[in-house]
Amino acid sequence: MQLAIFFVLAAITTVAGIIMVSADNIARSIYSHVLALLGIAGIYLLLYAEFMAGVQVLVYAGGVSIMLLFALMLTKPAKGVIRALDHPRRVPAFITAVVLFGLLSFSIFQAKWPLKVEPSRVMTPEVIGKSMFADYVLPFEIVSVILLVALIGAVVIGVKGREDTDDEE
């Protein structure tokens, strides 16, 4: 039964991901994004990682998707002619994606996967927190600096974009 549920959730996540990147309408893309994240949360539940499933739903499916919807509502629509997606690098990008998919598939099917893996310890929020701040301090700090730089970059780009639109009006 779990295997059937897994395949249903994996199919939902995959189809939602494909719709997300190929949708012409940005709102449809955001809704597909939410559906893909909810599918991933369902897979977490199948793995008995209830905390991770809750974080997935609250932070990603909830918070990030609401942020995307606000960004969609608060941005001005593009003026002028919107170019089609006939980019000269479209075919090489597709070929690269197919080759990478083939390499990953080959690697996955050639690996010797253990039939059953015993969990080393129960992953409670307490264990995750202690591990994050004791064993993984440096990666945690590196990620926090990268996020800070991305936030500052977004603010700078937003301010420059607003100044440019103010000059046009």
PDB file of C-alpha atoms in Angstrom:
ATOM      1  CA  MET A   1       0.000   0.000   0.000  1.00  0.00           C
ATOM      2  CA  GLN A   2       2.843   2.387   0.867  1.00  0.00           C
ATOM      3  CA  LEU A   3       4.480   1.728  -2.480  1.00  0.00           C
ATOM      4  CA  ALA A   4       1.278   2.611  -4.330  1.00  0.00           C
ATOM      5  CA  ILE A   5       0.882   5.814  -2.310  1.00  0.00           C
ATOM      6  CA  PHE A   6       4.525   6.670  -3.005  1.00  0.00           C
ATOM      7  CA  PHE A   7       4.059   6.252  -6.755  1.00  0.00           C
ATOM      8  CA  VAL A   8       0.910   8.391  -6.705  1.00  0.00           C
ATOM      9  CA  LEU A   9       2.685  11.147  -4.746  1.00  0.00           C
ATOM     10  CA  ALA A  10       5.750  10.906  -6.987  1.00  0.00           C
ATOM     11  CA  ALA A  11       3.558  11.174 -10.094  1.00  0.00           C
ATOM     12  CA  ILE A  12       1.694  14.174  -8.665  1.00  0.00           C
ATOM     13  CA  THR A  13       4.981  15.870  -7.760  1.00  0.00           C
ATOM     14  CA  THR A  14       6.528  15.157 -11.158  1.00  0.00           C
ATOM     15  CA  VAL A  15       3.521  16.314 -13.175  1.00  0.00           C
ATOM     16  CA  ALA A  16       3.187  19.439 -11.023  1.00  0.00           C
ATOM     17  CA  GLY A  17       6.885  20.175 -11.538  1.00  0.00           C
ATOM     18  CA  ILE A  18       6.566  19.812 -15.299  1.00  0.00           C
ATOM     19  CA  ILE A  19       3.510  22.087 -15.344  1.00  0.00           C
ATOM     20  CA  MET A  20       5.344  24.553 -13.096  1.00  0.00           C
ATOM     21  CA  VAL A  21       8.244  25.050 -15.509  1.00  0.00           C
ATOM     22  CA  SER A  22       6.222  24.888 -18.712  1.00  0.00           C
ATOM     23  CA  ALA A  23       3.116  26.929 -17.841  1.00  0.00           C
ATOM     24  CA  ASP A  24       2.524  30.131 -19.791  1.00  0.00           C
ATOM     25  CA  ASN A  25       0.529  31.672 -16.939  1.00  0.00           C
ATOM     26  CA  ILE A  26       2.617  32.617 -13.892  1.00  0.00           C
ATOM     27  CA  ALA A  27      -0.295  32.048 -11.499  1.00  0.00           C
ATOM     28  CA  ARG A  28      -0.759  28.500 -12.815  1.00  0.00           C
ATOM     29  CA  SER A  29       2.974  27.982 -12.354  1.00  0.00           C
ATOM     30  CA  ILE A  30       2.756  29.102  -8.716  1.00  0.00           C
ATOM     31  CA  TYR A  31      -0.189  26.790  -8.020  1.00  0.00           C
ATOM     32  CA  SER A  32       1.711  23.896  -9.589  1.00  0.00           C
ATOM     33  CA  HIS A  33       4.654  24.801  -7.374  1.00  0.00           C
ATOM     34  CA  VAL A  34       2.432  24.501  -4.307  1.00  0.00           C
ATOM     35  CA  LEU A  35       1.126  21.135  -5.503  1.00  0.00           C
ATOM     36  CA  ALA A  36       4.664  19.841  -6.070  1.00  0.00           C
ATOM     37  CA  LEU A  37       5.707  20.927  -2.577  1.00  0.00           C
ATOM     38  CA  LEU A  38       2.646  19.270  -1.061  1.00  0.00           C
ATOM     39  CA  GLY A  39       3.545  16.066  -2.898  1.00  0.00           C
ATOM     40  CA  ILE A  40       7.023  16.216  -1.396  1.00  0.00           C
ATOM     41  CA  ALA A  41       5.467  16.719   2.047  1.00  0.00           C
ATOM     42  CA  GLY A  42       3.390  13.589   1.458  1.00  0.00           C
ATOM     43  CA  ILE A  43       6.554  11.655   0.639  1.00  0.00           C
ATOM     44  CA  TYR A  44       8.081  12.919   3.894  1.00  0.00           C
ATOM     45  CA  LEU A  45       5.046  11.558   5.722  1.00  0.00           C
ATOM     46  CA  LEU A  46       5.586   8.169   4.099  1.00  0.00           C
ATOM     47  CA  LEU A  47       9.142   8.242   5.432  1.00  0.00           C
ATOM     48  CA  TYR A  48       7.815   8.917   8.966  1.00  0.00           C
ATOM     49  CA  ALA A  49       9.390  12.373   8.976  1.00  0.00           C
ATOM     50  CA  GLU A  50       6.360  14.244  10.274  1.00  0.00           C
ATOM     51  CA  PHE A  51       8.373  17.261  11.382  1.00  0.00           C
ATOM     52  CA  MET A  52       9.937  17.668   7.939  1.00  0.00           C
ATOM     53  CA  ALA A  53       6.512  17.317   6.308  1.00  0.00           C
ATOM     54  CA  GLY A  54       5.140  20.038   8.579  1.00  0.00           C
ATOM     55  CA  VAL A  55       8.061  22.333   7.814  1.00  0.00           C
ATOM     56  CA  GLN A  56       7.617  21.629   4.101  1.00  0.00           C
ATOM     57  CA  VAL A  57       3.957  22.631   4.224  1.00  0.00           C
ATOM     58  CA  LEU A  58       4.331  25.652   6.502  1.00  0.00           C
ATOM     59  CA  VAL A  59       7.538  27.179   5.180  1.00  0.00           C
ATOM     60  CA  TYR A  60       7.636  26.222   1.538  1.00  0.00           C
ATOM     61  CA  ALA A  61       4.104  25.476   0.393  1.00  0.00           C
ATOM     62  CA  GLY A  62       2.730  28.222   2.636  1.00  0.00           C
ATOM     63  CA  GLY A  63       5.281  30.966   3.053  1.00  0.00           C
ATOM     64  CA  VAL A  64       7.243  30.866  -0.173  1.00  0.00           C
ATOM     65  CA  SER A  65       4.148  30.450  -2.317  1.00  0.00           C
ATOM     66  CA  ILE A  66       2.378  33.359  -0.618  1.00  0.00           C
ATOM     67  CA  MET A  67       5.511  35.438  -1.182  1.00  0.00           C
ATOM     68  CA  LEU A  68       5.441  34.511  -4.894  1.00  0.00           C
ATOM     69  CA  LEU A  69       1.766  35.475  -5.138  1.00  0.00           C
ATOM     70  CA  PHE A  70       2.461  38.843  -3.487  1.00  0.00           C
ATOM     71  CA  ALA A  71       5.373  39.413  -5.873  1.00  0.00           C
ATOM     72  CA  LEU A  72       3.065  38.612  -8.772  1.00  0.00           C
ATOM     73  CA  MET A  73       0.400  41.025  -7.546  1.00  0.00           C
ATOM     74  CA  LEU A  74       2.795  43.860  -6.715  1.00  0.00           C
ATOM     75  CA  THR A  75       4.865  43.881  -9.894  1.00  0.00           C
ATOM     76  CA  LYS A  76       3.880  45.877 -12.917  1.00  0.00           C
ATOM     77  CA  PRO A  77       3.181  43.955 -16.111  1.00  0.00           C
ATOM     78  CA  ALA A  78       5.864  44.199 -18.776  1.00  0.00           C
ATOM     79  CA  LYS A  79       5.368  46.923 -21.353  1.00  0.00           C
ATOM     80  CA  GLY A  80       6.043  46.404 -25.020  1.00  0.00           C
ATOM     81  CA  VAL A  81       6.356  43.243 -27.027  1.00  0.00           C
ATOM     82  CA  ILE A  82       6.891  40.049 -25.077  1.00  0.00           C
ATOM     83  CA  ARG A  83       9.352  37.800 -26.873  1.00  0.00           C
ATOM     84  CA  ALA A  84       8.581  34.164 -27.457  1.00  0.00           C
ATOM     85  CA  LEU A  85      10.693  31.431 -25.944  1.00  0.00           C
ATOM     86  CA  ASP A  86      12.456  30.742 -29.262  1.00  0.00           C
ATOM     87  CA  HIS A  87      15.887  31.135 -27.783  1.00  0.00           C
ATOM     88  CA  PRO A  88      18.926  29.927 -29.734  1.00  0.00           C
ATOM     89  CA  ARG A  89      20.121  27.910 -26.721  1.00  0.00           C
ATOM     90  CA  ARG A  90      16.857  26.015 -26.359  1.00  0.00           C
ATOM     91  CA  VAL A  91      17.974  22.924 -28.318  1.00  0.00           C
ATOM     92  CA  PRO A  92      21.395  22.610 -26.589  1.00  0.00           C
ATOM     93  CA  ALA A  93      19.666  23.025 -23.223  1.00  0.00           C
ATOM     94  CA  PHE A  94      17.221  20.239 -24.084  1.00  0.00           C
ATOM     95  CA  ILE A  95      20.057  17.962 -25.223  1.00  0.00           C
ATOM     96  CA  THR A  96      21.978  18.681 -22.015  1.00  0.00           C
ATOM     97  CA  ALA A  97      18.900  17.898 -19.926  1.00  0.00           C
ATOM     98  CA  VAL A  98      18.364  14.584 -21.739  1.00  0.00           C
ATOM     99  CA  VAL A  99      22.034  13.604 -21.315  1.00  0.00           C
ATOM    100  CA  LEU A 100      21.969  14.482 -17.599  1.00  0.00           C
ATOM    101  CA  PHE A 101      18.738  12.540 -17.149  1.00  0.00           C
ATOM    102  CA  GLY A 102      20.330   9.541 -18.850  1.00  0.00           C
ATOM    103  CA  LEU A 103      23.465   9.731 -16.705  1.00  0.00           C
ATOM    104  CA  LEU A 104      21.472  10.039 -13.500  1.00  0.00           C
ATOM    105  CA  SER A 105      19.168   7.184 -14.486  1.00  0.00           C
ATOM    106  CA  PHE A 106      22.142   4.982 -15.350  1.00  0.00           C
ATOM    107  CA  SER A 107      23.826   5.809 -12.022  1.00  0.00           C
ATOM    108  CA  ILE A 108      20.679   5.113 -10.030  1.00  0.00           C
ATOM    109  CA  PHE A 109      19.984   1.777 -11.699  1.00  0.00           C
ATOM    110  CA  GLN A 110      23.613   0.600 -11.501  1.00  0.00           C
ATOM    111  CA  ALA A 111      24.018   1.393  -7.789  1.00  0.00           C
ATOM    112  CA  LYS A 112      23.841  -1.426  -5.259  1.00  0.00           C
ATOM    113  CA  TRP A 113      21.073  -0.188  -2.987  1.00  0.00           C
ATOM    114  CA  PRO A 114      20.632  -1.898   0.393  1.00  0.00           C
ATOM    115  CA  LEU A 115      17.300  -3.651   0.781  1.00  0.00           C
ATOM    116  CA  LYS A 116      16.629  -2.258   4.229  1.00  0.00           C
ATOM    117  CA  VAL A 117      18.314   0.584   6.058  1.00  0.00           C
ATOM    118  CA  GLU A 118      17.974   0.876   9.805  1.00  0.00           C
ATOM    119  CA  PRO A 119      17.663   4.451  11.029  1.00  0.00           C
ATOM    120  CA  SER A 120      20.594   5.474  13.187  1.00  0.00           C
ATOM    121  CA  ARG A 121      18.407   7.523  15.512  1.00  0.00           C
ATOM    122  CA  VAL A 122      14.964   9.010  15.664  1.00  0.00           C
ATOM    123  CA  MET A 123      14.884  12.400  13.927  1.00  0.00           C
ATOM    124  CA  THR A 124      13.005  14.630  16.314  1.00  0.00           C
ATOM    125  CA  PRO A 125      13.150  18.428  16.123  1.00  0.00           C
ATOM    126  CA  GLU A 126      15.499  18.350  19.121  1.00  0.00           C
ATOM    127  CA  VAL A 127      17.947  16.011  17.388  1.00  0.00           C
ATOM    128  CA  ILE A 128      17.783  18.048  14.169  1.00  0.00           C
ATOM    129  CA  GLY A 129      18.445  21.292  16.069  1.00  0.00           C
ATOM    130  CA  LYS A 130      21.358  19.874  18.063  1.00  0.00           C
ATOM    131  CA  SER A 131      22.860  18.393  14.922  1.00  0.00           C
ATOM    132  CA  MET A 132      22.466  21.646  13.002  1.00  0.00           C
ATOM    133  CA  PHE A 133      24.125  23.792  15.655  1.00  0.00           C
ATOM    134  CA  ALA A 134      26.746  21.291  16.831  1.00  0.00           C
ATOM    135  CA  ASP A 135      27.819  19.139  13.897  1.00  0.00           C
ATOM    136  CA  TYR A 136      26.970  21.452  10.998  1.00  0.00           C
ATOM    137  CA  VAL A 137      27.804  24.926  12.316  1.00  0.00           C
ATOM    138  CA  LEU A 138      30.004  25.952   9.389  1.00  0.00           C
ATOM    139  CA  PRO A 139      27.582  24.894   6.609  1.00  0.00           C
ATOM    140  CA  PHE A 140      24.724  26.519   8.540  1.00  0.00           C
ATOM    141  CA  GLU A 141      26.618  29.809   8.757  1.00  0.00           C
ATOM    142  CA  ILE A 142      27.647  29.651   5.092  1.00  0.00           C
ATOM    143  CA  VAL A 143      24.012  29.194   4.068  1.00  0.00           C
ATOM    144  CA  SER A 144      22.981  32.110   6.291  1.00  0.00           C
ATOM    145  CA  VAL A 145      25.581  34.391   4.670  1.00  0.00           C
ATOM    146  CA  ILE A 146      24.485  33.305   1.174  1.00  0.00           C
ATOM    147  CA  LEU A 147      20.847  34.045   2.061  1.00  0.00           C
ATOM    148  CA  LEU A 148      21.843  37.453   3.455  1.00  0.00           C
ATOM    149  CA  VAL A 149      23.747  38.300   0.260  1.00  0.00           C
ATOM    150  CA  ALA A 150      20.748  37.189  -1.834  1.00  0.00           C
ATOM    151  CA  LEU A 151      18.435  39.366   0.274  1.00  0.00           C
ATOM    152  CA  ILE A 152      20.696  42.406  -0.101  1.00  0.00           C
ATOM    153  CA  GLY A 153      20.974  41.753  -3.848  1.00  0.00           C
ATOM    154  CA  ALA A 154      17.196  41.539  -4.166  1.00  0.00           C
ATOM    155  CA  VAL A 155      16.779  44.852  -2.347  1.00  0.00           C
ATOM    156  CA  VAL A 156      19.401  46.548  -4.543  1.00  0.00           C
ATOM    157  CA  ILE A 157      17.803  45.214  -7.724  1.00  0.00           C
ATOM    158  CA  GLY A 158      14.356  46.238  -6.472  1.00  0.00           C
ATOM    159  CA  VAL A 159      15.495  49.769  -5.653  1.00  0.00           C
ATOM    160  CA  LYS A 160      17.248  50.137  -9.025  1.00  0.00           C
ATOM    161  CA  GLY A 161      14.161  48.843 -10.828  1.00  0.00           C
ATOM    162  CA  ARG A 162      11.948  51.278  -8.959  1.00  0.00           C
ATOM    163  CA  GLU A 163      14.279  54.203  -9.759  1.00  0.00           C
ATOM    164  CA  ASP A 164      14.257  53.231 -13.453  1.00  0.00           C
ATOM    165  CA  THR A 165      10.450  53.107 -13.596  1.00  0.00           C
ATOM    166  CA  ASP A 166      10.185  56.421 -11.730  1.00  0.00           C
ATOM    167  CA  ASP A 167      12.453  58.050 -14.335  1.00  0.00           C
ATOM    168  CA  GLU A 168      10.233  56.806 -17.189  1.00  0.00           C
ATOM    169  CA  GLU A 169       7.071  58.306 -15.681  1.00  0.00           C
TER     170      GLU A 169
END
